[in-house]
Amino acid sequence: MNSTALRACWHPVGYSAEIGDQPVGVMLLDTRVVLWRDAQGTLHAHHDRCVHRGTQLSIGRIENNAIVCPYHGWQFGVDGRCIRIPQLDDPQRVPSRAQIETFRCIERYGLAWVALQAPRWPLPELPEFESGAYRVVRTGPFAWASHASRQLENFTDFGHFAFVHEGLLGNPRQAVVAPHEVQIDGAVVRYAYRRPDEPNTEQLPVFTTDARKESDRNTRYAIHLPFTIVEHIDWGGRDGMVYFFVSQPVSEDRCIGYCLVARNYNLDQPDTVMQEFESVIFGQDQRIIESQQPRAVPTDGDDELHMVFDKVAMAYRKALRDNSLT
């Protein structure tokens, strides 16, 4: 994958609620990033390296609306400029070079997002997550020893449901992948699929129980490059579910997936039920995806054997190529 091109994209770096009054260090594309909140609660992101002696600022503290290096107490403001050097006779007289790199940072859909360079594309619009009619459940995060592209592409694979998620998402006696169409629209890959639905299990009843539902589930997918996917699921009635999954590219062989699930039914069900369901599903997938070689999806069509039911993966790889992300 083209790590330089990936720097110009929004990537998730954590759930917003987990970033409080202390600095948080994360890895994004092999770059150390420190996240911290100012006195107004606004989130900021900087290179996690003090310009003085290279100390990680994420092991420091927040003081006077600045992030403070734990080694010598240098203070850096929200714009990355050093505003105080305690070792000087006049602590406020600091050299212009005393500043740390600042990254773009936003919060949306319960996630913190960072772009190491100006992002090429906006985040997808998810009105269901902001309407109040849907209950949104955070699941994960899911840290895997794989590239983010493999974690994302797993969502495009209809053939594995019957064998990896038997009894939850598929049935080996119904393994045939039905015909479906795929459309590439710039940086978005769209496709839809209709398949037999598996019944709820007693332990993890996360799907609709509406008596008017159809026996099949209908899912509309949209992959937003590079590592985001949105799924709209319905059963022919009023009940609907929206999956929002995005993978954080930590490095070439590490990623962290964040999965948020919104539903307009089961509104009183404890979040722990959906969280346990996704923990099981992602656990089943993890051992498979971590075994894949190479770590990142190969975009040369001859590197792997493709079948007609792999058309979504092939479209995803083509979109990556066409948008210079490989």
PDB file of C-alpha atoms in Angstrom, residues 38-312:
ATOM      1  CA  ASP A  38      -7.791  21.553  25.910  1.00  0.00           C
ATOM      2  CA  ALA A  39      -9.746  23.328  28.659  1.00  0.00           C
ATOM      3  CA  GLN A  40     -12.814  23.545  26.398  1.00  0.00           C
ATOM      4  CA  GLY A  41     -12.697  19.813  25.695  1.00  0.00           C
ATOM      5  CA  THR A  42     -11.589  20.247  22.080  1.00  0.00           C
ATOM      6  CA  LEU A  43      -9.442  17.400  20.814  1.00  0.00           C
ATOM      7  CA  HIS A  44      -5.989  18.039  19.327  1.00  0.00           C
ATOM      8  CA  ALA A  45      -3.434  15.811  17.617  1.00  0.00           C
ATOM      9  CA  HIS A  46       0.318  16.299  17.309  1.00  0.00           C
ATOM     10  CA  HIS A  47       3.423  14.329  16.523  1.00  0.00           C
ATOM     11  CA  ASP A  48       4.152  12.441  19.738  1.00  0.00           C
ATOM     12  CA  ARG A  49       7.733  13.665  19.998  1.00  0.00           C
ATOM     13  CA  CYS A  50       9.110  16.613  21.921  1.00  0.00           C
ATOM     14  CA  VAL A  51      11.291  18.759  19.662  1.00  0.00           C
ATOM     15  CA  HIS A  52      13.860  19.103  22.470  1.00  0.00           C
ATOM     16  CA  ARG A  53      15.012  15.538  23.178  1.00  0.00           C
ATOM     17  CA  GLY A  54      12.491  13.353  21.390  1.00  0.00           C
ATOM     18  CA  THR A  55      10.500  12.351  24.485  1.00  0.00           C
ATOM     19  CA  GLN A  56       6.982  11.019  23.977  1.00  0.00           C
ATOM     20  CA  LEU A  57       4.574  13.749  24.988  1.00  0.00           C
ATOM     21  CA  SER A  58       1.848  11.166  25.559  1.00  0.00           C
ATOM     22  CA  ILE A  59       3.522  10.201  28.849  1.00  0.00           C
ATOM     23  CA  GLY A  60       3.342  13.829  29.960  1.00  0.00           C
ATOM     24  CA  ARG A  61       0.368  15.811  31.284  1.00  0.00           C
ATOM     25  CA  ILE A  62      -2.034  18.644  30.469  1.00  0.00           C
ATOM     26  CA  GLU A  63      -1.516  21.924  32.286  1.00  0.00           C
ATOM     27  CA  ASN A  64      -2.544  25.557  31.622  1.00  0.00           C
ATOM     28  CA  ASN A  65      -4.248  24.556  28.374  1.00  0.00           C
ATOM     29  CA  ALA A  66      -1.023  23.036  27.055  1.00  0.00           C
ATOM     30  CA  ILE A  67       0.590  19.624  26.784  1.00  0.00           C
ATOM     31  CA  VAL A  68       3.653  19.343  28.998  1.00  0.00           C
ATOM     32  CA  CYS A  69       6.727  17.253  28.211  1.00  0.00           C
ATOM     33  CA  PRO A  70       7.549  14.963  31.169  1.00  0.00           C
ATOM     34  CA  TYR A  71      11.329  15.301  30.677  1.00  0.00           C
ATOM     35  CA  HIS A  72      11.994  19.049  30.987  1.00  0.00           C
ATOM     36  CA  GLY A  73       8.534  20.553  31.435  1.00  0.00           C
ATOM     37  CA  TRP A  74       8.350  22.308  28.068  1.00  0.00           C
ATOM     38  CA  GLN A  75       4.778  23.351  27.291  1.00  0.00           C
ATOM     39  CA  PHE A  76       3.184  23.230  23.847  1.00  0.00           C
ATOM     40  CA  GLY A  77      -0.064  24.993  22.955  1.00  0.00           C
ATOM     41  CA  VAL A  78      -2.896  23.826  20.743  1.00  0.00           C
ATOM     42  CA  ASP A  79      -1.122  25.096  17.612  1.00  0.00           C
ATOM     43  CA  GLY A  80       1.987  23.044  18.442  1.00  0.00           C
ATOM     44  CA  ARG A  81       4.179  26.015  19.356  1.00  0.00           C
ATOM     45  CA  CYS A  82       6.177  25.895  22.559  1.00  0.00           C
ATOM     46  CA  ILE A  83       4.898  28.557  24.950  1.00  0.00           C
ATOM     47  CA  ARG A  84       7.128  27.935  27.953  1.00  0.00           C
ATOM     48  CA  ILE A  85      10.655  26.621  28.639  1.00  0.00           C
ATOM     49  CA  PRO A  86      11.156  26.530  32.430  1.00  0.00           C
ATOM     50  CA  GLN A  87      14.961  26.372  32.161  1.00  0.00           C
ATOM     51  CA  LEU A  88      15.197  29.901  30.646  1.00  0.00           C
ATOM     52  CA  ASP A  89      15.468  33.071  32.718  1.00  0.00           C
ATOM     53  CA  ASP A  90      12.429  34.257  30.773  1.00  0.00           C
ATOM     54  CA  PRO A  91      10.424  31.031  30.181  1.00  0.00           C
ATOM     55  CA  GLN A  92       8.231  32.768  27.568  1.00  0.00           C
ATOM     56  CA  ARG A  93      11.138  33.675  25.273  1.00  0.00           C
ATOM     57  CA  VAL A  94      11.341  30.529  23.193  1.00  0.00           C
ATOM     58  CA  PRO A  95      12.911  30.025  19.756  1.00  0.00           C
ATOM     59  CA  SER A  96      10.586  29.881  16.753  1.00  0.00           C
ATOM     60  CA  ARG A  97      11.783  26.363  15.940  1.00  0.00           C
ATOM     61  CA  ALA A  98      10.416  25.079  19.246  1.00  0.00           C
ATOM     62  CA  GLN A  99       7.217  23.584  17.909  1.00  0.00           C
ATOM     63  CA  ILE A 100       5.749  20.144  17.270  1.00  0.00           C
ATOM     64  CA  GLU A 101       3.960  19.011  14.132  1.00  0.00           C
ATOM     65  CA  THR A 102       0.192  19.459  14.280  1.00  0.00           C
ATOM     66  CA  PHE A 103      -2.242  17.098  12.543  1.00  0.00           C
ATOM     67  CA  ARG A 104      -5.858  17.601  11.525  1.00  0.00           C
ATOM     68  CA  CYS A 105      -8.231  16.071  14.058  1.00  0.00           C
ATOM     69  CA  ILE A 106     -12.026  15.810  14.290  1.00  0.00           C
ATOM     70  CA  GLU A 107     -14.609  13.881  16.293  1.00  0.00           C
ATOM     71  CA  ARG A 108     -17.624  12.266  14.666  1.00  0.00           C
ATOM     72  CA  TYR A 109     -19.786   9.192  15.179  1.00  0.00           C
ATOM     73  CA  GLY A 110     -18.152   8.592  18.554  1.00  0.00           C
ATOM     74  CA  LEU A 111     -14.691   8.273  17.021  1.00  0.00           C
ATOM     75  CA  ALA A 112     -11.593  10.455  16.981  1.00  0.00           C
ATOM     76  CA  TRP A 113     -10.182  10.900  13.464  1.00  0.00           C
ATOM     77  CA  VAL A 114      -6.746  12.095  12.367  1.00  0.00           C
ATOM     78  CA  ALA A 115      -5.363  12.986   8.941  1.00  0.00           C
ATOM     79  CA  LEU A 116      -1.590  13.335   8.736  1.00  0.00           C
ATOM     80  CA  GLN A 117      -2.006  15.492   5.610  1.00  0.00           C
ATOM     81  CA  ALA A 118      -4.940  17.359   4.071  1.00  0.00           C
ATOM     82  CA  PRO A 119      -7.593  14.639   3.498  1.00  0.00           C
ATOM     83  CA  ARG A 120      -8.731  13.942  -0.067  1.00  0.00           C
ATOM     84  CA  TRP A 121     -12.247  12.846   0.879  1.00  0.00           C
ATOM     85  CA  PRO A 122     -14.758  13.718   3.628  1.00  0.00           C
ATOM     86  CA  LEU A 123     -16.189  11.221   6.057  1.00  0.00           C
ATOM     87  CA  PRO A 124     -19.348   9.421   4.895  1.00  0.00           C
ATOM     88  CA  GLU A 125     -22.681  10.846   5.983  1.00  0.00           C
ATOM     89  CA  LEU A 126     -24.592   8.632   8.453  1.00  0.00           C
ATOM     90  CA  PRO A 127     -27.905  10.322   9.285  1.00  0.00           C
ATOM     91  CA  GLU A 128     -29.089   7.286  11.285  1.00  0.00           C
ATOM     92  CA  PHE A 129     -26.266   7.848  13.777  1.00  0.00           C
ATOM     93  CA  GLU A 130     -27.423  11.387  14.479  1.00  0.00           C
ATOM     94  CA  SER A 131     -31.223  11.091  14.162  1.00  0.00           C
ATOM     95  CA  GLY A 132     -31.985   9.848  17.668  1.00  0.00           C
ATOM     96  CA  ALA A 133     -34.237   7.089  16.288  1.00  0.00           C
ATOM     97  CA  TYR A 134     -31.431   4.526  16.345  1.00  0.00           C
ATOM     98  CA  ARG A 135     -29.540   3.104  19.298  1.00  0.00           C
ATOM     99  CA  VAL A 136     -25.805   3.102  18.541  1.00  0.00           C
ATOM    100  CA  VAL A 137     -23.563   0.488  20.138  1.00  0.00           C
ATOM    101  CA  ARG A 138     -19.771   0.690  20.148  1.00  0.00           C
ATOM    102  CA  THR A 139     -18.010  -2.649  19.770  1.00  0.00           C
ATOM    103  CA  GLY A 140     -14.348  -3.580  19.878  1.00  0.00           C
ATOM    104  CA  PRO A 141     -11.827  -2.192  19.245  1.00  0.00           C
ATOM    105  CA  PHE A 142     -10.390  -5.172  17.357  1.00  0.00           C
ATOM    106  CA  ALA A 143      -6.581  -5.159  17.166  1.00  0.00           C
ATOM    107  CA  TRP A 144      -5.285  -7.588  14.547  1.00  0.00           C
ATOM    108  CA  ALA A 145      -1.865  -8.592  13.244  1.00  0.00           C
ATOM    109  CA  SER A 146      -2.815  -7.750   9.669  1.00  0.00           C
ATOM    110  CA  HIS A 147      -2.972  -4.804   7.306  1.00  0.00           C
ATOM    111  CA  ALA A 148      -6.066  -2.608   7.467  1.00  0.00           C
ATOM    112  CA  SER A 149      -6.896  -3.474   3.846  1.00  0.00           C
ATOM    113  CA  ARG A 150      -7.276  -7.164   4.754  1.00  0.00           C
ATOM    114  CA  GLN A 151      -9.496  -6.339   7.718  1.00  0.00           C
ATOM    115  CA  LEU A 152     -11.713  -4.200   5.498  1.00  0.00           C
ATOM    116  CA  GLU A 153     -11.779  -6.606   2.561  1.00  0.00           C
ATOM    117  CA  ASN A 154     -13.079  -9.370   4.813  1.00  0.00           C
ATOM    118  CA  PHE A 155     -16.408  -7.501   4.773  1.00  0.00           C
ATOM    119  CA  THR A 156     -16.595  -7.942   0.985  1.00  0.00           C
ATOM    120  CA  ASP A 157     -16.360 -11.739   1.131  1.00  0.00           C
ATOM    121  CA  PHE A 158     -19.760 -13.419   0.957  1.00  0.00           C
ATOM    122  CA  GLY A 159     -18.253 -16.886   0.515  1.00  0.00           C
ATOM    123  CA  HIS A 160     -16.873 -17.191   4.036  1.00  0.00           C
ATOM    124  CA  PHE A 161     -20.111 -16.672   6.013  1.00  0.00           C
ATOM    125  CA  ALA A 162     -21.162 -20.331   5.711  1.00  0.00           C
ATOM    126  CA  PHE A 163     -17.862 -21.703   6.981  1.00  0.00           C
ATOM    127  CA  VAL A 164     -16.369 -19.138   9.363  1.00  0.00           C
ATOM    128  CA  HIS A 165     -19.664 -17.977  10.944  1.00  0.00           C
ATOM    129  CA  GLU A 166     -21.809 -21.105  10.762  1.00  0.00           C
ATOM    130  CA  GLY A 167     -25.045 -20.719  12.726  1.00  0.00           C
ATOM    131  CA  LEU A 168     -24.577 -16.973  13.169  1.00  0.00           C
ATOM    132  CA  LEU A 169     -24.254 -15.517   9.678  1.00  0.00           C
ATOM    133  CA  GLY A 170     -24.291 -18.535   7.373  1.00  0.00           C
ATOM    134  CA  ASN A 171     -25.068 -22.177   6.699  1.00  0.00           C
ATOM    135  CA  PRO A 172     -22.706 -24.629   4.897  1.00  0.00           C
ATOM    136  CA  ARG A 173     -25.732 -26.155   3.170  1.00  0.00           C
ATOM    137  CA  GLN A 174     -26.430 -22.764   1.589  1.00  0.00           C
ATOM    138  CA  ALA A 175     -22.915 -21.814   0.532  1.00  0.00           C
ATOM    139  CA  VAL A 176     -23.641 -20.728  -3.051  1.00  0.00           C
ATOM    140  CA  VAL A 177     -23.032 -16.995  -3.507  1.00  0.00           C
ATOM    141  CA  ALA A 178     -25.921 -15.423  -5.406  1.00  0.00           C
ATOM    142  CA  PRO A 179     -25.288 -13.074  -8.342  1.00  0.00           C
ATOM    143  CA  HIS A 180     -24.807  -9.444  -7.406  1.00  0.00           C
ATOM    144  CA  GLU A 181     -23.660  -6.215  -9.013  1.00  0.00           C
ATOM    145  CA  VAL A 182     -20.837  -3.877  -8.028  1.00  0.00           C
ATOM    146  CA  GLN A 183     -20.378  -0.236  -8.943  1.00  0.00           C
ATOM    147  CA  ILE A 184     -17.282   1.918  -8.490  1.00  0.00           C
ATOM    148  CA  ASP A 185     -18.096   5.586  -7.985  1.00  0.00           C
ATOM    149  CA  GLY A 186     -14.756   7.363  -7.615  1.00  0.00           C
ATOM    150  CA  ALA A 187     -13.593   6.661  -4.055  1.00  0.00           C
ATOM    151  CA  VAL A 188     -16.738   4.656  -3.162  1.00  0.00           C
ATOM    152  CA  VAL A 189     -17.507   1.044  -4.049  1.00  0.00           C
ATOM    153  CA  ARG A 190     -21.219   0.201  -3.865  1.00  0.00           C
ATOM    154  CA  TYR A 191     -22.901  -3.189  -3.959  1.00  0.00           C
ATOM    155  CA  ALA A 192     -25.943  -5.005  -2.566  1.00  0.00           C
ATOM    156  CA  TYR A 193     -26.641  -8.583  -1.564  1.00  0.00           C
ATOM    157  CA  ARG A 194     -29.684 -10.622  -0.568  1.00  0.00           C
ATOM    158  CA  ARG A 195     -29.164 -13.887   1.279  1.00  0.00           C
ATOM    159  CA  PRO A 196     -30.999 -16.291   3.598  1.00  0.00           C
ATOM    160  CA  ASP A 197     -31.086 -15.050   7.159  1.00  0.00           C
ATOM    161  CA  GLU A 198     -29.915 -17.103  10.102  1.00  0.00           C
ATOM    162  CA  PRO A 199     -32.214 -17.198  13.147  1.00  0.00           C
ATOM    163  CA  ASN A 200     -31.272 -15.438  16.360  1.00  0.00           C
ATOM    164  CA  THR A 201     -29.426 -17.562  18.876  1.00  0.00           C
ATOM    165  CA  GLU A 202     -30.703 -17.739  22.437  1.00  0.00           C
ATOM    166  CA  GLN A 203     -27.508 -16.228  23.824  1.00  0.00           C
ATOM    167  CA  LEU A 204     -27.055 -13.458  21.223  1.00  0.00           C
ATOM    168  CA  PRO A 205     -30.464 -12.289  19.869  1.00  0.00           C
ATOM    169  CA  VAL A 206     -29.278  -9.239  17.924  1.00  0.00           C
ATOM    170  CA  PHE A 207     -31.447  -9.431  14.777  1.00  0.00           C
ATOM    171  CA  THR A 208     -35.053  -8.360  14.338  1.00  0.00           C
ATOM    172  CA  THR A 209     -37.852 -10.601  15.581  1.00  0.00           C
ATOM    173  CA  ASP A 210     -40.540  -8.712  13.692  1.00  0.00           C
ATOM    174  CA  ALA A 211     -43.156 -11.267  12.611  1.00  0.00           C
ATOM    175  CA  ARG A 212     -43.534  -9.420   9.305  1.00  0.00           C
ATOM    176  CA  LYS A 213     -39.884  -9.866   8.333  1.00  0.00           C
ATOM    177  CA  GLU A 214     -38.853 -11.769   5.225  1.00  0.00           C
ATOM    178  CA  SER A 215     -36.756 -14.931   5.352  1.00  0.00           C
ATOM    179  CA  ASP A 216     -33.914 -13.130   3.549  1.00  0.00           C
ATOM    180  CA  ARG A 217     -31.847 -10.207   4.673  1.00  0.00           C
ATOM    181  CA  ASN A 218     -31.110  -7.333   2.315  1.00  0.00           C
ATOM    182  CA  THR A 219     -27.840  -5.478   2.697  1.00  0.00           C
ATOM    183  CA  ARG A 220     -26.616  -2.398   0.858  1.00  0.00           C
ATOM    184  CA  TYR A 221     -22.880  -1.777   1.165  1.00  0.00           C
ATOM    185  CA  ALA A 222     -20.698   1.248   0.508  1.00  0.00           C
ATOM    186  CA  ILE A 223     -16.913   1.058   0.856  1.00  0.00           C
ATOM    187  CA  HIS A 224     -15.387   4.489   1.335  1.00  0.00           C
ATOM    188  CA  LEU A 225     -11.696   4.389   0.528  1.00  0.00           C
ATOM    189  CA  PRO A 226      -9.440   3.464   2.003  1.00  0.00           C
ATOM    190  CA  PHE A 227     -10.721   1.447   4.999  1.00  0.00           C
ATOM    191  CA  THR A 228     -14.328   2.380   5.814  1.00  0.00           C
ATOM    192  CA  ILE A 229     -17.519   0.451   5.085  1.00  0.00           C
ATOM    193  CA  VAL A 230     -21.187   1.248   5.717  1.00  0.00           C
ATOM    194  CA  GLU A 231     -23.862  -1.483   5.667  1.00  0.00           C
ATOM    195  CA  HIS A 232     -27.618  -0.865   5.623  1.00  0.00           C
ATOM    196  CA  ILE A 233     -29.513  -4.040   6.554  1.00  0.00           C
ATOM    197  CA  ASP A 234     -33.264  -4.679   6.464  1.00  0.00           C
ATOM    198  CA  TRP A 235     -35.623  -7.634   6.393  1.00  0.00           C
ATOM    199  CA  GLY A 236     -38.358  -6.105   4.258  1.00  0.00           C
ATOM    200  CA  GLY A 237     -40.087  -4.380   7.189  1.00  0.00           C
ATOM    201  CA  ARG A 238     -39.533  -1.259   9.247  1.00  0.00           C
ATOM    202  CA  ASP A 239     -36.693  -2.684  11.349  1.00  0.00           C
ATOM    203  CA  GLY A 240     -33.247  -1.706  10.169  1.00  0.00           C
ATOM    204  CA  MET A 241     -29.622  -1.975  11.180  1.00  0.00           C
ATOM    205  CA  VAL A 242     -26.629   0.117  10.099  1.00  0.00           C
ATOM    206  CA  TYR A 243     -23.079  -1.158  10.466  1.00  0.00           C
ATOM    207  CA  PHE A 244     -20.233   1.342  10.408  1.00  0.00           C
ATOM    208  CA  PHE A 245     -16.790  -0.252  10.316  1.00  0.00           C
ATOM    209  CA  VAL A 246     -13.439   1.446   9.869  1.00  0.00           C
ATOM    210  CA  SER A 247      -9.890   0.195  10.310  1.00  0.00           C
ATOM    211  CA  GLN A 248      -6.962   2.154  11.723  1.00  0.00           C
ATOM    212  CA  PRO A 249      -3.763   1.393   9.736  1.00  0.00           C
ATOM    213  CA  VAL A 250      -1.291   1.202  12.599  1.00  0.00           C
ATOM    214  CA  SER A 251       1.516  -0.185  10.421  1.00  0.00           C
ATOM    215  CA  GLU A 252       2.057  -2.574   7.529  1.00  0.00           C
ATOM    216  CA  ASP A 253       1.203  -5.540   9.749  1.00  0.00           C
ATOM    217  CA  ARG A 254      -1.023  -4.057  12.461  1.00  0.00           C
ATOM    218  CA  CYS A 255      -4.502  -2.561  12.412  1.00  0.00           C
ATOM    219  CA  ILE A 256      -7.327  -1.735  14.813  1.00  0.00           C
ATOM    220  CA  GLY A 257     -10.952  -2.072  13.751  1.00  0.00           C
ATOM    221  CA  TYR A 258     -13.844  -0.030  15.174  1.00  0.00           C
ATOM    222  CA  CYS A 259     -17.376  -1.277  14.602  1.00  0.00           C
ATOM    223  CA  LEU A 260     -20.452   0.750  15.526  1.00  0.00           C
ATOM    224  CA  VAL A 261     -23.901  -0.775  15.123  1.00  0.00           C
ATOM    225  CA  ALA A 262     -27.103   1.289  14.988  1.00  0.00           C
ATOM    226  CA  ARG A 263     -30.599  -0.229  15.246  1.00  0.00           C
ATOM    227  CA  ASN A 264     -34.141   1.132  15.362  1.00  0.00           C
ATOM    228  CA  TYR A 265     -35.373  -1.961  17.253  1.00  0.00           C
ATOM    229  CA  ASN A 266     -34.296  -3.731  20.474  1.00  0.00           C
ATOM    230  CA  LEU A 267     -33.786  -0.246  21.880  1.00  0.00           C
ATOM    231  CA  ASP A 268     -33.863  -1.518  25.467  1.00  0.00           C
ATOM    232  CA  GLN A 269     -31.419  -4.370  24.900  1.00  0.00           C
ATOM    233  CA  PRO A 270     -28.161  -3.970  26.880  1.00  0.00           C
ATOM    234  CA  ASP A 271     -25.184  -2.970  24.720  1.00  0.00           C
ATOM    235  CA  THR A 272     -23.303  -5.983  26.042  1.00  0.00           C
ATOM    236  CA  VAL A 273     -25.376  -8.347  23.874  1.00  0.00           C
ATOM    237  CA  MET A 274     -24.307  -6.735  20.591  1.00  0.00           C
ATOM    238  CA  GLN A 275     -20.773  -6.283  21.896  1.00  0.00           C
ATOM    239  CA  GLU A 276     -20.495  -9.977  22.695  1.00  0.00           C
ATOM    240  CA  PHE A 277     -21.952 -10.914  19.302  1.00  0.00           C
ATOM    241  CA  GLU A 278     -19.367  -8.824  17.470  1.00  0.00           C
ATOM    242  CA  SER A 279     -16.597 -10.131  19.711  1.00  0.00           C
ATOM    243  CA  VAL A 280     -17.494 -13.668  18.609  1.00  0.00           C
ATOM    244  CA  ILE A 281     -17.728 -12.737  14.908  1.00  0.00           C
ATOM    245  CA  PHE A 282     -14.478 -10.776  14.861  1.00  0.00           C
ATOM    246  CA  GLY A 283     -12.744 -13.504  16.831  1.00  0.00           C
ATOM    247  CA  GLN A 284     -13.753 -16.069  14.223  1.00  0.00           C
ATOM    248  CA  ASP A 285     -12.460 -13.836  11.440  1.00  0.00           C
ATOM    249  CA  GLN A 286      -9.225 -12.825  13.157  1.00  0.00           C
ATOM    250  CA  ARG A 287      -7.400 -16.136  12.960  1.00  0.00           C
ATOM    251  CA  ILE A 288      -8.253 -16.391   9.267  1.00  0.00           C
ATOM    252  CA  ILE A 289      -7.205 -12.886   8.259  1.00  0.00           C
ATOM    253  CA  GLU A 290      -4.027 -12.931  10.337  1.00  0.00           C
ATOM    254  CA  SER A 291      -2.960 -16.041   8.411  1.00  0.00           C
ATOM    255  CA  GLN A 292      -3.195 -14.328   5.010  1.00  0.00           C
ATOM    256  CA  GLN A 293      -0.083 -13.509   3.012  1.00  0.00           C
ATOM    257  CA  PRO A 294       0.907 -10.952   1.967  1.00  0.00           C
ATOM    258  CA  ARG A 295      -0.266  -8.786   4.861  1.00  0.00           C
ATOM    259  CA  ALA A 296      -1.840  -6.127   2.611  1.00  0.00           C
ATOM    260  CA  VAL A 297      -4.263  -7.050  -0.161  1.00  0.00           C
ATOM    261  CA  PRO A 298      -2.338  -7.592  -3.407  1.00  0.00           C
ATOM    262  CA  THR A 299      -3.678  -5.374  -6.170  1.00  0.00           C
ATOM    263  CA  ASP A 300      -2.063  -7.233  -9.063  1.00  0.00           C
ATOM    264  CA  GLY A 301      -4.845  -9.364 -10.530  1.00  0.00           C
ATOM    265  CA  ASP A 302      -2.515 -12.339 -11.030  1.00  0.00           C
ATOM    266  CA  ASP A 303      -1.353 -12.549  -7.411  1.00  0.00           C
ATOM    267  CA  GLU A 304      -4.383 -14.568  -6.268  1.00  0.00           C
ATOM    268  CA  LEU A 305      -6.962 -16.774  -7.949  1.00  0.00           C
ATOM    269  CA  HIS A 306     -10.251 -14.908  -8.308  1.00  0.00           C
ATOM    270  CA  MET A 307     -13.712 -16.401  -8.863  1.00  0.00           C
ATOM    271  CA  VAL A 308     -16.923 -14.770 -10.020  1.00  0.00           C
ATOM    272  CA  PHE A 309     -18.105 -14.427  -6.413  1.00  0.00           C
ATOM    273  CA  ASP A 310     -14.972 -12.369  -5.613  1.00  0.00           C
ATOM    274  CA  LYS A 311     -16.119  -9.436  -7.759  1.00  0.00           C
ATOM    275  CA  VAL A 312     -16.465  -7.046  -4.802  1.00  0.00           C
TER     276      VAL A 312
END
